[in-house]
Amino acid sequence: MAIRRFISRHGSPKEIYSDNGINFVGSANELQKAIDHGDISESFTNSSTKWIFNPPAAPLMGGAWERLVRSVKTAMAVMLTTKTPDEETFITIVREAEGVVNTRPLTFIPIEDEASEALTPNHFMKLSSSGVTQPSRPLEDGRLAHRYN
């Protein structure tokens, strides 16, 4: 279900990276069986999607995504007001944590230019770091200029 939700929001990935957890290995096997039988290859993912596992004794290979998992957990811990939220509250908190993580900078911006902002994952998904685009402003010749923050 998590993979289906991801694909419905972001499209089918070319590669899925994960550790060797039993749940991931089992999911990869179930997904491959469904693809081999033609059950979901057209609507869910495609046969070119590869699931790549870390070697069993190399937990450091997942350092980049493990750090993002920690960031999501930290954001969720700050937002949670109860240990057992209802489903709607939990989904809202997960989406808000996703928003926090996707505003992290991917590039360095020099301090001299105050108008510049760092490139973030949201720039690729929402065309701005916050997901809110500024209204168009007229140029001197009457054309509209789009400004993305």
mmCIF file of N, CA and C in Angstrom:
data_model
loop_
_atom_site.group_PDB
_atom_site.id
_atom_site.type_symbol
_atom_site.label_atom_id
_atom_site.label_comp_id
_atom_site.label_asym_id
_atom_site.label_seq_id
_atom_site.Cartn_x
_atom_site.Cartn_y
_atom_site.Cartn_z
ATOM 1 N N MET A 1 0.830 -1.191 0.000
ATOM 2 C CA MET A 1 0.000 0.000 0.000
ATOM 3 C C MET A 1 0.874 1.254 0.000
ATOM 4 N N ALA A 2 1.985 1.227 0.728
ATOM 5 C CA ALA A 2 2.868 2.398 0.771
ATOM 6 C C ALA A 2 3.450 2.687 -0.614
ATOM 7 N N ILE A 3 3.815 1.646 -1.325
ATOM 8 C CA ILE A 3 4.361 1.830 -2.665
ATOM 9 C C ILE A 3 3.287 2.376 -3.596
ATOM 10 N N ARG A 4 2.077 1.875 -3.481
ATOM 11 C CA ARG A 4 0.979 2.367 -4.311
ATOM 12 C C ARG A 4 0.719 3.849 -4.048
ATOM 13 N N ARG A 5 0.749 4.259 -2.756
ATOM 14 C CA ARG A 5 0.545 5.676 -2.434
ATOM 15 C C ARG A 5 1.676 6.520 -3.011
ATOM 16 N N PHE A 6 2.906 6.031 -2.908
ATOM 17 C CA PHE A 6 4.043 6.770 -3.454
ATOM 18 C C PHE A 6 3.887 6.954 -4.958
ATOM 19 N N ILE A 7 3.569 5.882 -5.661
ATOM 20 C CA ILE A 7 3.450 5.935 -7.115
ATOM 21 C C ILE A 7 2.285 6.824 -7.534
ATOM 22 N N SER A 8 1.203 6.811 -6.777
ATOM 23 C CA SER A 8 0.074 7.666 -7.142
ATOM 24 C C SER A 8 0.411 9.147 -6.985
ATOM 25 N N ARG A 9 1.328 9.481 -6.090
ATOM 26 C CA ARG A 9 1.724 10.883 -5.880
ATOM 27 C C ARG A 9 2.892 11.308 -6.755
ATOM 28 N N HIS A 10 3.856 10.397 -6.995
ATOM 29 C CA HIS A 10 5.110 10.789 -7.642
ATOM 30 C C HIS A 10 5.424 10.040 -8.927
ATOM 31 N N GLY A 11 4.632 9.056 -9.300
ATOM 32 C CA GLY A 11 4.910 8.273 -10.498
ATOM 33 C C GLY A 11 5.747 7.041 -10.172
ATOM 34 N N SER A 12 5.878 6.178 -11.142
ATOM 35 C CA SER A 12 6.589 4.919 -10.961
ATOM 36 C C SER A 12 8.103 5.150 -10.950
ATOM 37 N N PRO A 13 8.794 4.666 -9.923
ATOM 38 C CA PRO A 13 10.246 4.869 -9.858
ATOM 39 C C PRO A 13 10.986 3.884 -10.757
ATOM 40 N N LYS A 14 12.178 4.275 -11.179
ATOM 41 C CA LYS A 14 13.027 3.359 -11.931
ATOM 42 C C LYS A 14 13.703 2.383 -10.986
ATOM 43 N N GLU A 15 14.067 2.879 -9.790
ATOM 44 C CA GLU A 15 14.748 2.043 -8.805
ATOM 45 C C GLU A 15 14.189 2.322 -7.421
ATOM 46 N N ILE A 16 14.128 1.275 -6.613
ATOM 47 C CA ILE A 16 13.746 1.389 -5.207
ATOM 48 C C ILE A 16 14.919 0.839 -4.406
ATOM 49 N N TYR A 17 15.487 1.652 -3.528
ATOM 50 C CA TYR A 17 16.601 1.228 -2.686
ATOM 51 C C TYR A 17 16.084 0.980 -1.278
ATOM 52 N N SER A 18 16.564 -0.092 -0.654
ATOM 53 C CA SER A 18 16.184 -0.348 0.736
ATOM 54 C C SER A 18 17.208 -1.262 1.392
ATOM 55 N N ASP A 19 17.058 -1.416 2.707
ATOM 56 C CA ASP A 19 17.925 -2.355 3.405
ATOM 57 C C ASP A 19 17.348 -3.762 3.248
ATOM 58 N N ASN A 20 17.920 -4.726 3.909
ATOM 59 C CA ASN A 20 17.499 -6.119 3.759
ATOM 60 C C ASN A 20 16.453 -6.540 4.783
ATOM 61 N N GLY A 21 15.643 -5.604 5.263
ATOM 62 C CA GLY A 21 14.594 -5.947 6.212
ATOM 63 C C GLY A 21 13.643 -6.974 5.617
ATOM 64 N N ILE A 22 13.134 -7.847 6.455
ATOM 65 C CA ILE A 22 12.243 -8.922 6.006
ATOM 66 C C ILE A 22 11.033 -8.351 5.265
ATOM 67 N N ASN A 23 10.497 -7.232 5.780
ATOM 68 C CA ASN A 23 9.322 -6.645 5.126
ATOM 69 C C ASN A 23 9.652 -6.128 3.731
ATOM 70 N N PHE A 24 10.857 -5.571 3.521
ATOM 71 C CA PHE A 24 11.230 -5.075 2.195
ATOM 72 C C PHE A 24 11.490 -6.226 1.225
ATOM 73 N N VAL A 25 12.182 -7.246 1.685
ATOM 74 C CA VAL A 25 12.462 -8.397 0.823
ATOM 75 C C VAL A 25 11.150 -9.079 0.440
ATOM 76 N N GLY A 26 10.253 -9.251 1.403
ATOM 77 C CA GLY A 26 8.955 -9.852 1.119
ATOM 78 C C GLY A 26 8.136 -9.018 0.146
ATOM 79 N N SER A 27 8.168 -7.694 0.326
ATOM 80 C CA SER A 27 7.448 -6.795 -0.582
ATOM 81 C C SER A 27 8.000 -6.880 -1.993
ATOM 82 N N ALA A 28 9.318 -6.923 -2.106
ATOM 83 C CA ALA A 28 9.947 -7.028 -3.431
ATOM 84 C C ALA A 28 9.545 -8.332 -4.104
ATOM 85 N N ASN A 29 9.514 -9.418 -3.348
ATOM 86 C CA ASN A 29 9.120 -10.713 -3.913
ATOM 87 C C ASN A 29 7.661 -10.696 -4.363
ATOM 88 N N GLU A 30 6.768 -10.147 -3.547
ATOM 89 C CA GLU A 30 5.349 -10.061 -3.911
ATOM 90 C C GLU A 30 5.160 -9.174 -5.133
ATOM 91 N N LEU A 31 5.872 -8.064 -5.174
ATOM 92 C CA LEU A 31 5.780 -7.170 -6.315
ATOM 93 C C LEU A 31 6.263 -7.864 -7.585
ATOM 94 N N GLN A 32 7.356 -8.591 -7.509
ATOM 95 C CA GLN A 32 7.883 -9.289 -8.686
ATOM 96 C C GLN A 32 6.917 -10.372 -9.169
ATOM 97 N N LYS A 33 6.300 -11.093 -8.227
ATOM 98 C CA LYS A 33 5.312 -12.113 -8.612
ATOM 99 C C LYS A 33 4.138 -11.469 -9.351
ATOM 100 N N ALA A 34 3.655 -10.345 -8.827
ATOM 101 C CA ALA A 34 2.520 -9.668 -9.461
ATOM 102 C C ALA A 34 2.899 -9.157 -10.845
ATOM 103 N N ILE A 35 4.119 -8.642 -10.988
ATOM 104 C CA ILE A 35 4.576 -8.162 -12.295
ATOM 105 C C ILE A 35 4.704 -9.330 -13.262
ATOM 106 N N ASP A 36 5.266 -10.460 -12.798
ATOM 107 C CA ASP A 36 5.437 -11.634 -13.652
ATOM 108 C C ASP A 36 4.102 -12.184 -14.144
ATOM 109 N N HIS A 37 3.073 -12.085 -13.305
ATOM 110 C CA HIS A 37 1.747 -12.576 -13.689
ATOM 111 C C HIS A 37 0.948 -11.537 -14.458
ATOM 112 N N GLY A 38 1.492 -10.328 -14.619
ATOM 113 C CA GLY A 38 0.788 -9.289 -15.360
ATOM 114 C C GLY A 38 -0.340 -8.642 -14.586
ATOM 115 N N ASP A 39 -0.410 -8.894 -13.273
ATOM 116 C CA ASP A 39 -1.512 -8.362 -12.476
ATOM 117 C C ASP A 39 -1.472 -6.845 -12.347
ATOM 118 N N ILE A 40 -0.277 -6.293 -12.169
ATOM 119 C CA ILE A 40 -0.205 -4.865 -11.870
ATOM 120 C C ILE A 40 0.824 -4.121 -12.703
ATOM 121 N N SER A 41 1.455 -4.788 -13.621
ATOM 122 C CA SER A 41 2.564 -4.155 -14.324
ATOM 123 C C SER A 41 2.152 -2.904 -15.085
ATOM 124 N N GLU A 42 0.924 -2.835 -15.567
ATOM 125 C CA GLU A 42 0.491 -1.667 -16.332
ATOM 126 C C GLU A 42 -0.015 -0.541 -15.430
ATOM 127 N N SER A 43 -0.730 -0.892 -14.356
ATOM 128 C CA SER A 43 -1.376 0.146 -13.560
ATOM 129 C C SER A 43 -0.595 0.544 -12.308
ATOM 130 N N PHE A 44 0.274 -0.311 -11.818
ATOM 131 C CA PHE A 44 0.936 -0.050 -10.540
ATOM 132 C C PHE A 44 2.376 0.404 -10.722
ATOM 133 N N THR A 45 3.132 -0.352 -11.421
ATOM 134 C CA THR A 45 4.531 -0.033 -11.699
ATOM 135 C C THR A 45 4.844 -0.643 -13.051
ATOM 136 N N ASN A 46 6.101 -0.715 -13.410
ATOM 137 C CA ASN A 46 6.411 -1.363 -14.674
ATOM 138 C C ASN A 46 7.529 -2.371 -14.484
ATOM 139 N N SER A 47 7.737 -3.200 -15.496
ATOM 140 C CA SER A 47 8.697 -4.288 -15.363
ATOM 141 C C SER A 47 10.138 -3.790 -15.301
ATOM 142 N N SER A 48 10.364 -2.515 -15.605
ATOM 143 C CA SER A 48 11.732 -2.002 -15.533
ATOM 144 C C SER A 48 12.083 -1.462 -14.149
ATOM 145 N N THR A 49 11.127 -1.412 -13.222
ATOM 146 C CA THR A 49 11.420 -0.978 -11.864
ATOM 147 C C THR A 49 12.292 -2.027 -11.182
ATOM 148 N N LYS A 50 13.439 -1.584 -10.674
ATOM 149 C CA LYS A 50 14.363 -2.494 -9.988
ATOM 150 C C LYS A 50 14.352 -2.202 -8.499
ATOM 151 N N TRP A 51 14.356 -3.256 -7.679
ATOM 152 C CA TRP A 51 14.451 -3.107 -6.233
ATOM 153 C C TRP A 51 15.876 -3.478 -5.864
ATOM 154 N N ILE A 52 16.622 -2.525 -5.301
ATOM 155 C CA ILE A 52 18.034 -2.729 -4.989
ATOM 156 C C ILE A 52 18.202 -2.749 -3.471
ATOM 157 N N PHE A 53 18.802 -3.825 -2.973
ATOM 158 C CA PHE A 53 18.996 -3.979 -1.537
ATOM 159 C C PHE A 53 20.439 -3.698 -1.150
ATOM 160 N N ASN A 54 20.619 -3.099 0.038
ATOM 161 C CA ASN A 54 21.962 -2.956 0.594
ATOM 162 C C ASN A 54 22.513 -4.343 0.897
ATOM 163 N N PRO A 55 23.832 -4.507 0.861
ATOM 164 C CA PRO A 55 24.399 -5.774 1.330
ATOM 165 C C PRO A 55 24.030 -5.975 2.803
ATOM 166 N N PRO A 56 23.844 -7.220 3.243
ATOM 167 C CA PRO A 56 23.381 -7.491 4.609
ATOM 168 C C PRO A 56 24.223 -6.852 5.716
ATOM 169 N N ALA A 57 25.526 -6.780 5.557
ATOM 170 C CA ALA A 57 26.379 -6.266 6.629
ATOM 171 C C ALA A 57 26.884 -4.850 6.333
ATOM 172 N N ALA A 58 26.127 -4.062 5.605
ATOM 173 C CA ALA A 58 26.578 -2.720 5.247
ATOM 174 C C ALA A 58 25.495 -1.675 5.511
ATOM 175 N N PRO A 59 25.145 -1.450 6.793
ATOM 176 C CA PRO A 59 24.083 -0.490 7.088
ATOM 177 C C PRO A 59 24.430 0.948 6.706
ATOM 178 N N LEU A 60 25.711 1.276 6.601
ATOM 179 C CA LEU A 60 26.112 2.644 6.261
ATOM 180 C C LEU A 60 25.771 3.012 4.822
ATOM 181 N N MET A 61 25.526 2.031 3.965
ATOM 182 C CA MET A 61 25.199 2.327 2.574
ATOM 183 C C MET A 61 23.865 3.065 2.442
ATOM 184 N N GLY A 62 23.007 2.957 3.423
ATOM 185 C CA GLY A 62 21.724 3.662 3.399
ATOM 186 C C GLY A 62 21.762 4.950 4.195
ATOM 187 N N GLY A 63 22.945 5.500 4.407
ATOM 188 C CA GLY A 63 23.098 6.679 5.253
ATOM 189 C C GLY A 63 22.243 7.861 4.849
ATOM 190 N N ALA A 64 22.162 8.142 3.545
ATOM 191 C CA ALA A 64 21.405 9.312 3.082
ATOM 192 C C ALA A 64 19.925 9.173 3.422
ATOM 193 N N TRP A 65 19.323 8.043 3.096
ATOM 194 C CA TRP A 65 17.888 7.931 3.378
ATOM 195 C C TRP A 65 17.621 7.663 4.852
ATOM 196 N N GLU A 66 18.559 7.035 5.549
ATOM 197 C CA GLU A 66 18.371 6.833 6.988
ATOM 198 C C GLU A 66 18.350 8.181 7.707
ATOM 199 N N ARG A 67 19.149 9.127 7.239
ATOM 200 C CA ARG A 67 19.146 10.470 7.828
ATOM 201 C C ARG A 67 17.810 11.163 7.558
ATOM 202 N N LEU A 68 17.234 10.941 6.378
ATOM 203 C CA LEU A 68 15.927 11.521 6.077
ATOM 204 C C LEU A 68 14.828 10.879 6.920
ATOM 205 N N VAL A 69 14.946 9.574 7.167
ATOM 206 C CA VAL A 69 13.985 8.900 8.046
ATOM 207 C C VAL A 69 14.040 9.538 9.434
ATOM 208 N N ARG A 70 15.250 9.783 9.920
ATOM 209 C CA ARG A 70 15.406 10.429 11.229
ATOM 210 C C ARG A 70 14.782 11.827 11.221
ATOM 211 N N SER A 71 14.960 12.571 10.143
ATOM 212 C CA SER A 71 14.369 13.907 10.049
ATOM 213 C C SER A 71 12.844 13.840 10.094
ATOM 214 N N VAL A 72 12.261 12.873 9.397
ATOM 215 C CA VAL A 72 10.800 12.708 9.417
ATOM 216 C C VAL A 72 10.333 12.332 10.821
ATOM 217 N N LYS A 73 11.052 11.404 11.471
ATOM 218 C CA LYS A 73 10.676 11.005 12.833
ATOM 219 C C LYS A 73 10.752 12.183 13.798
ATOM 220 N N THR A 74 11.778 13.007 13.656
ATOM 221 C CA THR A 74 11.922 14.179 14.525
ATOM 222 C C THR A 74 10.779 15.157 14.291
ATOM 223 N N ALA A 75 10.469 15.437 13.034
ATOM 224 C CA ALA A 75 9.368 16.351 12.716
ATOM 225 C C ALA A 75 8.044 15.813 13.254
ATOM 226 N N MET A 76 7.827 14.517 13.122
ATOM 227 C CA MET A 76 6.582 13.924 13.609
ATOM 228 C C MET A 76 6.507 13.968 15.132
ATOM 229 N N ALA A 77 7.639 13.741 15.797
ATOM 230 C CA ALA A 77 7.651 13.774 17.258
ATOM 231 C C ALA A 77 7.299 15.160 17.777
ATOM 232 N N VAL A 78 7.749 16.195 17.079
ATOM 233 C CA VAL A 78 7.444 17.561 17.486
ATOM 234 C C VAL A 78 5.954 17.859 17.298
ATOM 235 N N MET A 79 5.368 17.343 16.221
ATOM 236 C CA MET A 79 3.973 17.656 15.897
ATOM 237 C C MET A 79 2.962 16.795 16.652
ATOM 238 N N LEU A 80 3.352 15.590 17.056
ATOM 239 C CA LEU A 80 2.397 14.693 17.719
ATOM 240 C C LEU A 80 2.063 15.217 19.113
ATOM 241 N N THR A 81 0.790 15.290 19.411
ATOM 242 C CA THR A 81 0.368 15.724 20.740
ATOM 243 C C THR A 81 -0.152 14.556 21.563
ATOM 244 N N THR A 82 -0.326 13.401 20.931
ATOM 245 C CA THR A 82 -0.796 12.209 21.626
ATOM 246 C C THR A 82 -0.047 10.993 21.094
ATOM 247 N N LYS A 83 0.087 9.974 21.923
ATOM 248 C CA LYS A 83 0.796 8.772 21.481
ATOM 249 C C LYS A 83 -0.028 7.926 20.523
ATOM 250 N N THR A 84 -1.341 8.087 20.530
ATOM 251 C CA THR A 84 -2.203 7.298 19.650
ATOM 252 C C THR A 84 -3.140 8.218 18.867
ATOM 253 N N PRO A 85 -2.612 8.871 17.829
ATOM 254 C CA PRO A 85 -3.479 9.742 17.027
ATOM 255 C C PRO A 85 -4.441 8.921 16.178
ATOM 256 N N ASP A 86 -5.582 9.513 15.846
ATOM 257 C CA ASP A 86 -6.485 8.814 14.929
ATOM 258 C C ASP A 86 -5.866 8.842 13.534
ATOM 259 N N GLU A 87 -6.457 8.098 12.607
ATOM 260 C CA GLU A 87 -5.861 7.939 11.278
ATOM 261 C C GLU A 87 -5.732 9.272 10.542
ATOM 262 N N GLU A 88 -6.747 10.105 10.613
ATOM 263 C CA GLU A 88 -6.700 11.384 9.910
ATOM 264 C C GLU A 88 -5.596 12.286 10.464
ATOM 265 N N THR A 89 -5.448 12.325 11.777
ATOM 266 C CA THR A 89 -4.393 13.125 12.399
ATOM 267 C C THR A 89 -3.025 12.598 12.004
ATOM 268 N N PHE A 90 -2.874 11.279 12.013
ATOM 269 C CA PHE A 90 -1.591 10.676 11.645
ATOM 270 C C PHE A 90 -1.210 11.002 10.196
ATOM 271 N N ILE A 91 -2.161 10.871 9.276
ATOM 272 C CA ILE A 91 -1.886 11.174 7.871
ATOM 273 C C ILE A 91 -1.499 12.649 7.710
ATOM 274 N N THR A 92 -2.193 13.525 8.415
ATOM 275 C CA THR A 92 -1.871 14.957 8.350
ATOM 276 C C THR A 92 -0.456 15.213 8.854
ATOM 277 N N ILE A 93 -0.076 14.596 9.945
ATOM 278 C CA ILE A 93 1.261 14.791 10.507
ATOM 279 C C ILE A 93 2.334 14.238 9.576
ATOM 280 N N VAL A 94 2.077 13.099 8.946
ATOM 281 C CA VAL A 94 3.041 12.538 7.989
ATOM 282 C C VAL A 94 3.213 13.485 6.809
ATOM 283 N N ARG A 95 2.124 14.039 6.291
ATOM 284 C CA ARG A 95 2.205 14.979 5.158
ATOM 285 C C ARG A 95 2.942 16.253 5.552
ATOM 286 N N GLU A 96 2.707 16.742 6.769
ATOM 287 C CA GLU A 96 3.415 17.933 7.231
ATOM 288 C C GLU A 96 4.906 17.648 7.407
ATOM 289 N N ALA A 97 5.244 16.469 7.919
ATOM 290 C CA ALA A 97 6.655 16.088 8.046
ATOM 291 C C ALA A 97 7.297 15.985 6.668
ATOM 292 N N GLU A 98 6.555 15.464 5.696
ATOM 293 C CA GLU A 98 7.038 15.408 4.317
ATOM 294 C C GLU A 98 7.336 16.812 3.803
ATOM 295 N N GLY A 99 6.452 17.738 4.098
ATOM 296 C CA GLY A 99 6.661 19.122 3.685
ATOM 297 C C GLY A 99 7.906 19.730 4.313
ATOM 298 N N VAL A 100 8.146 19.447 5.585
ATOM 299 C CA VAL A 100 9.337 19.957 6.271
ATOM 300 C C VAL A 100 10.603 19.401 5.635
ATOM 301 N N VAL A 101 10.629 18.109 5.398
ATOM 302 C CA VAL A 101 11.813 17.476 4.825
ATOM 303 C C VAL A 101 12.064 17.980 3.396
ATOM 304 N N ASN A 102 11.015 18.216 2.643
ATOM 305 C CA ASN A 102 11.180 18.654 1.255
ATOM 306 C C ASN A 102 11.503 20.137 1.112
ATOM 307 N N THR A 103 11.603 20.867 2.218
ATOM 308 C CA THR A 103 12.059 22.255 2.159
ATOM 309 C C THR A 103 13.534 22.371 2.526
ATOM 310 N N ARG A 104 14.196 21.255 2.776
ATOM 311 C CA ARG A 104 15.620 21.307 3.136
ATOM 312 C C ARG A 104 16.443 21.722 1.917
ATOM 313 N N PRO A 105 17.495 22.502 2.123
ATOM 314 C CA PRO A 105 18.302 22.957 0.978
ATOM 315 C C PRO A 105 19.139 21.826 0.385
ATOM 316 N N LEU A 106 19.248 21.836 -0.940
ATOM 317 C CA LEU A 106 20.087 20.884 -1.663
ATOM 318 C C LEU A 106 21.359 21.546 -2.183
ATOM 319 N N THR A 107 21.385 22.874 -2.160
ATOM 320 C CA THR A 107 22.508 23.621 -2.718
ATOM 321 C C THR A 107 22.972 24.675 -1.733
ATOM 322 N N PHE A 108 24.126 25.233 -2.001
ATOM 323 C CA PHE A 108 24.679 26.326 -1.221
ATOM 324 C C PHE A 108 24.317 27.641 -1.902
ATOM 325 N N ILE A 109 23.873 28.607 -1.128
ATOM 326 C CA ILE A 109 23.570 29.933 -1.654
ATOM 327 C C ILE A 109 24.503 30.928 -0.967
ATOM 328 N N PRO A 110 25.206 31.758 -1.731
ATOM 329 C CA PRO A 110 26.081 32.752 -1.117
ATOM 330 C C PRO A 110 25.296 33.738 -0.251
ATOM 331 N N ILE A 111 25.897 34.214 0.809
ATOM 332 C CA ILE A 111 25.240 35.131 1.736
ATOM 333 C C ILE A 111 25.025 36.508 1.112
ATOM 334 N N GLU A 112 25.840 36.895 0.147
ATOM 335 C CA GLU A 112 25.765 38.235 -0.419
ATOM 336 C C GLU A 112 24.415 38.548 -1.062
ATOM 337 N N ASP A 113 23.761 37.561 -1.646
ATOM 338 C CA ASP A 113 22.511 37.793 -2.360
ATOM 339 C C ASP A 113 21.332 37.395 -1.481
ATOM 340 N N GLU A 114 20.666 38.381 -0.889
ATOM 341 C CA GLU A 114 19.562 38.095 0.031
ATOM 342 C C GLU A 114 18.319 37.577 -0.688
ATOM 343 N N ALA A 115 18.166 37.897 -1.953
ATOM 344 C CA ALA A 115 16.980 37.480 -2.702
ATOM 345 C C ALA A 115 17.035 36.013 -3.101
ATOM 346 N N SER A 116 18.220 35.434 -3.133
ATOM 347 C CA SER A 116 18.363 34.037 -3.543
ATOM 348 C C SER A 116 17.952 33.095 -2.422
ATOM 349 N N GLU A 117 17.519 31.936 -2.822
ATOM 350 C CA GLU A 117 17.234 30.891 -1.846
ATOM 351 C C GLU A 117 17.803 29.587 -2.364
ATOM 352 N N ALA A 118 18.059 28.686 -1.457
ATOM 353 C CA ALA A 118 18.646 27.416 -1.833
ATOM 354 C C ALA A 118 17.643 26.563 -2.605
ATOM 355 N N LEU A 119 18.145 25.756 -3.520
ATOM 356 C CA LEU A 119 17.328 24.809 -4.260
ATOM 357 C C LEU A 119 16.894 23.698 -3.311
ATOM 358 N N THR A 120 15.613 23.355 -3.308
ATOM 359 C CA THR A 120 15.065 22.328 -2.424
ATOM 360 C C THR A 120 14.322 21.277 -3.244
ATOM 361 N N PRO A 121 14.014 20.116 -2.653
ATOM 362 C CA PRO A 121 13.197 19.129 -3.384
ATOM 363 C C PRO A 121 11.845 19.701 -3.831
ATOM 364 N N ASN A 122 11.272 20.610 -3.056
ATOM 365 C CA ASN A 122 9.995 21.207 -3.437
ATOM 366 C C ASN A 122 10.078 22.001 -4.729
ATOM 367 N N HIS A 123 11.256 22.536 -5.069
ATOM 368 C CA HIS A 123 11.390 23.258 -6.329
ATOM 369 C C HIS A 123 11.091 22.331 -7.518
ATOM 370 N N PHE A 124 11.438 21.055 -7.396
ATOM 371 C CA PHE A 124 11.198 20.101 -8.469
ATOM 372 C C PHE A 124 9.754 19.613 -8.488
ATOM 373 N N MET A 125 9.136 19.537 -7.315
ATOM 374 C CA MET A 125 7.776 19.001 -7.233
ATOM 375 C C MET A 125 6.698 20.081 -7.254
ATOM 376 N N LYS A 126 6.991 21.256 -6.672
ATOM 377 C CA LYS A 126 5.968 22.299 -6.530
ATOM 378 C C LYS A 126 6.381 23.642 -7.125
ATOM 379 N N LEU A 127 7.556 23.694 -7.734
ATOM 380 C CA LEU A 127 8.090 24.889 -8.384
ATOM 381 C C LEU A 127 8.456 26.014 -7.422
ATOM 382 N N SER A 128 8.487 25.745 -6.119
ATOM 383 C CA SER A 128 8.965 26.708 -5.132
ATOM 384 C C SER A 128 9.349 25.947 -3.876
ATOM 385 N N SER A 129 10.107 26.572 -2.993
ATOM 386 C CA SER A 129 10.530 25.859 -1.789
ATOM 387 C C SER A 129 9.365 25.594 -0.850
ATOM 388 N N SER A 130 8.385 26.493 -0.834
ATOM 389 C CA SER A 130 7.253 26.333 0.076
ATOM 390 C C SER A 130 6.045 25.687 -0.586
ATOM 391 N N GLY A 131 6.054 25.609 -1.905
ATOM 392 C CA GLY A 131 4.898 25.083 -2.612
ATOM 393 C C GLY A 131 3.922 26.171 -3.004
ATOM 394 N N VAL A 132 4.213 27.399 -2.618
ATOM 395 C CA VAL A 132 3.357 28.529 -2.958
ATOM 396 C C VAL A 132 4.090 29.371 -3.990
ATOM 397 N N THR A 133 3.484 29.556 -5.137
ATOM 398 C CA THR A 133 4.110 30.387 -6.168
ATOM 399 C C THR A 133 3.559 31.797 -6.071
ATOM 400 N N GLN A 134 4.420 32.744 -6.316
ATOM 401 C CA GLN A 134 4.023 34.150 -6.273
ATOM 402 C C GLN A 134 3.257 34.489 -7.542
ATOM 403 N N PRO A 135 2.345 35.454 -7.465
ATOM 404 C CA PRO A 135 1.616 35.851 -8.667
ATOM 405 C C PRO A 135 2.554 36.480 -9.686
ATOM 406 N N SER A 136 2.139 36.415 -10.934
ATOM 407 C CA SER A 136 2.933 37.014 -12.004
ATOM 408 C C SER A 136 2.973 38.521 -11.824
ATOM 409 N N ARG A 137 4.085 39.109 -12.218
ATOM 410 C CA ARG A 137 4.201 40.564 -12.154
ATOM 411 C C ARG A 137 4.479 41.079 -13.563
ATOM 412 N N PRO A 138 3.931 42.219 -13.913
ATOM 413 C CA PRO A 138 4.144 42.733 -15.272
ATOM 414 C C PRO A 138 5.570 43.247 -15.460
ATOM 415 N N LEU A 139 6.123 42.994 -16.627
ATOM 416 C CA LEU A 139 7.415 43.551 -17.009
ATOM 417 C C LEU A 139 7.196 44.935 -17.603
ATOM 418 N N GLU A 140 8.276 45.625 -17.854
ATOM 419 C CA GLU A 140 8.166 46.978 -18.408
ATOM 420 C C GLU A 140 7.456 46.992 -19.758
ATOM 421 N N ASP A 141 7.614 45.933 -20.555
ATOM 422 C CA ASP A 141 6.988 45.915 -21.883
ATOM 423 C C ASP A 141 5.578 45.317 -21.875
ATOM 424 N N GLY A 142 5.026 45.082 -20.678
ATOM 425 C CA GLY A 142 3.667 44.598 -20.581
ATOM 426 C C GLY A 142 3.525 43.088 -20.494
ATOM 427 N N ARG A 143 4.598 42.320 -20.782
ATOM 428 C CA ARG A 143 4.535 40.864 -20.656
ATOM 429 C C ARG A 143 4.517 40.482 -19.177
ATOM 430 N N LEU A 144 4.085 39.258 -18.883
ATOM 431 C CA LEU A 144 4.075 38.787 -17.503
ATOM 432 C C LEU A 144 5.329 37.995 -17.218
ATOM 433 N N ALA A 145 5.908 38.228 -16.042
ATOM 434 C CA ALA A 145 7.068 37.469 -15.589
ATOM 435 C C ALA A 145 6.622 36.618 -14.415
ATOM 436 N N HIS A 146 6.978 35.359 -14.419
ATOM 437 C CA HIS A 146 6.621 34.476 -13.318
ATOM 438 C C HIS A 146 7.777 34.447 -12.331
ATOM 439 N N ARG A 147 7.449 34.605 -11.084
ATOM 440 C CA ARG A 147 8.477 34.576 -10.035
ATOM 441 C C ARG A 147 8.174 33.391 -9.140
ATOM 442 N N TYR A 148 9.118 32.476 -9.006
ATOM 443 C CA TYR A 148 8.947 31.303 -8.159
ATOM 444 C C TYR A 148 9.856 31.445 -6.951
ATOM 445 N N ASN A 149 9.284 31.373 -5.765
ATOM 446 C CA ASN A 149 10.072 31.451 -4.526
ATOM 447 C C ASN A 149 10.216 30.110 -3.906
#
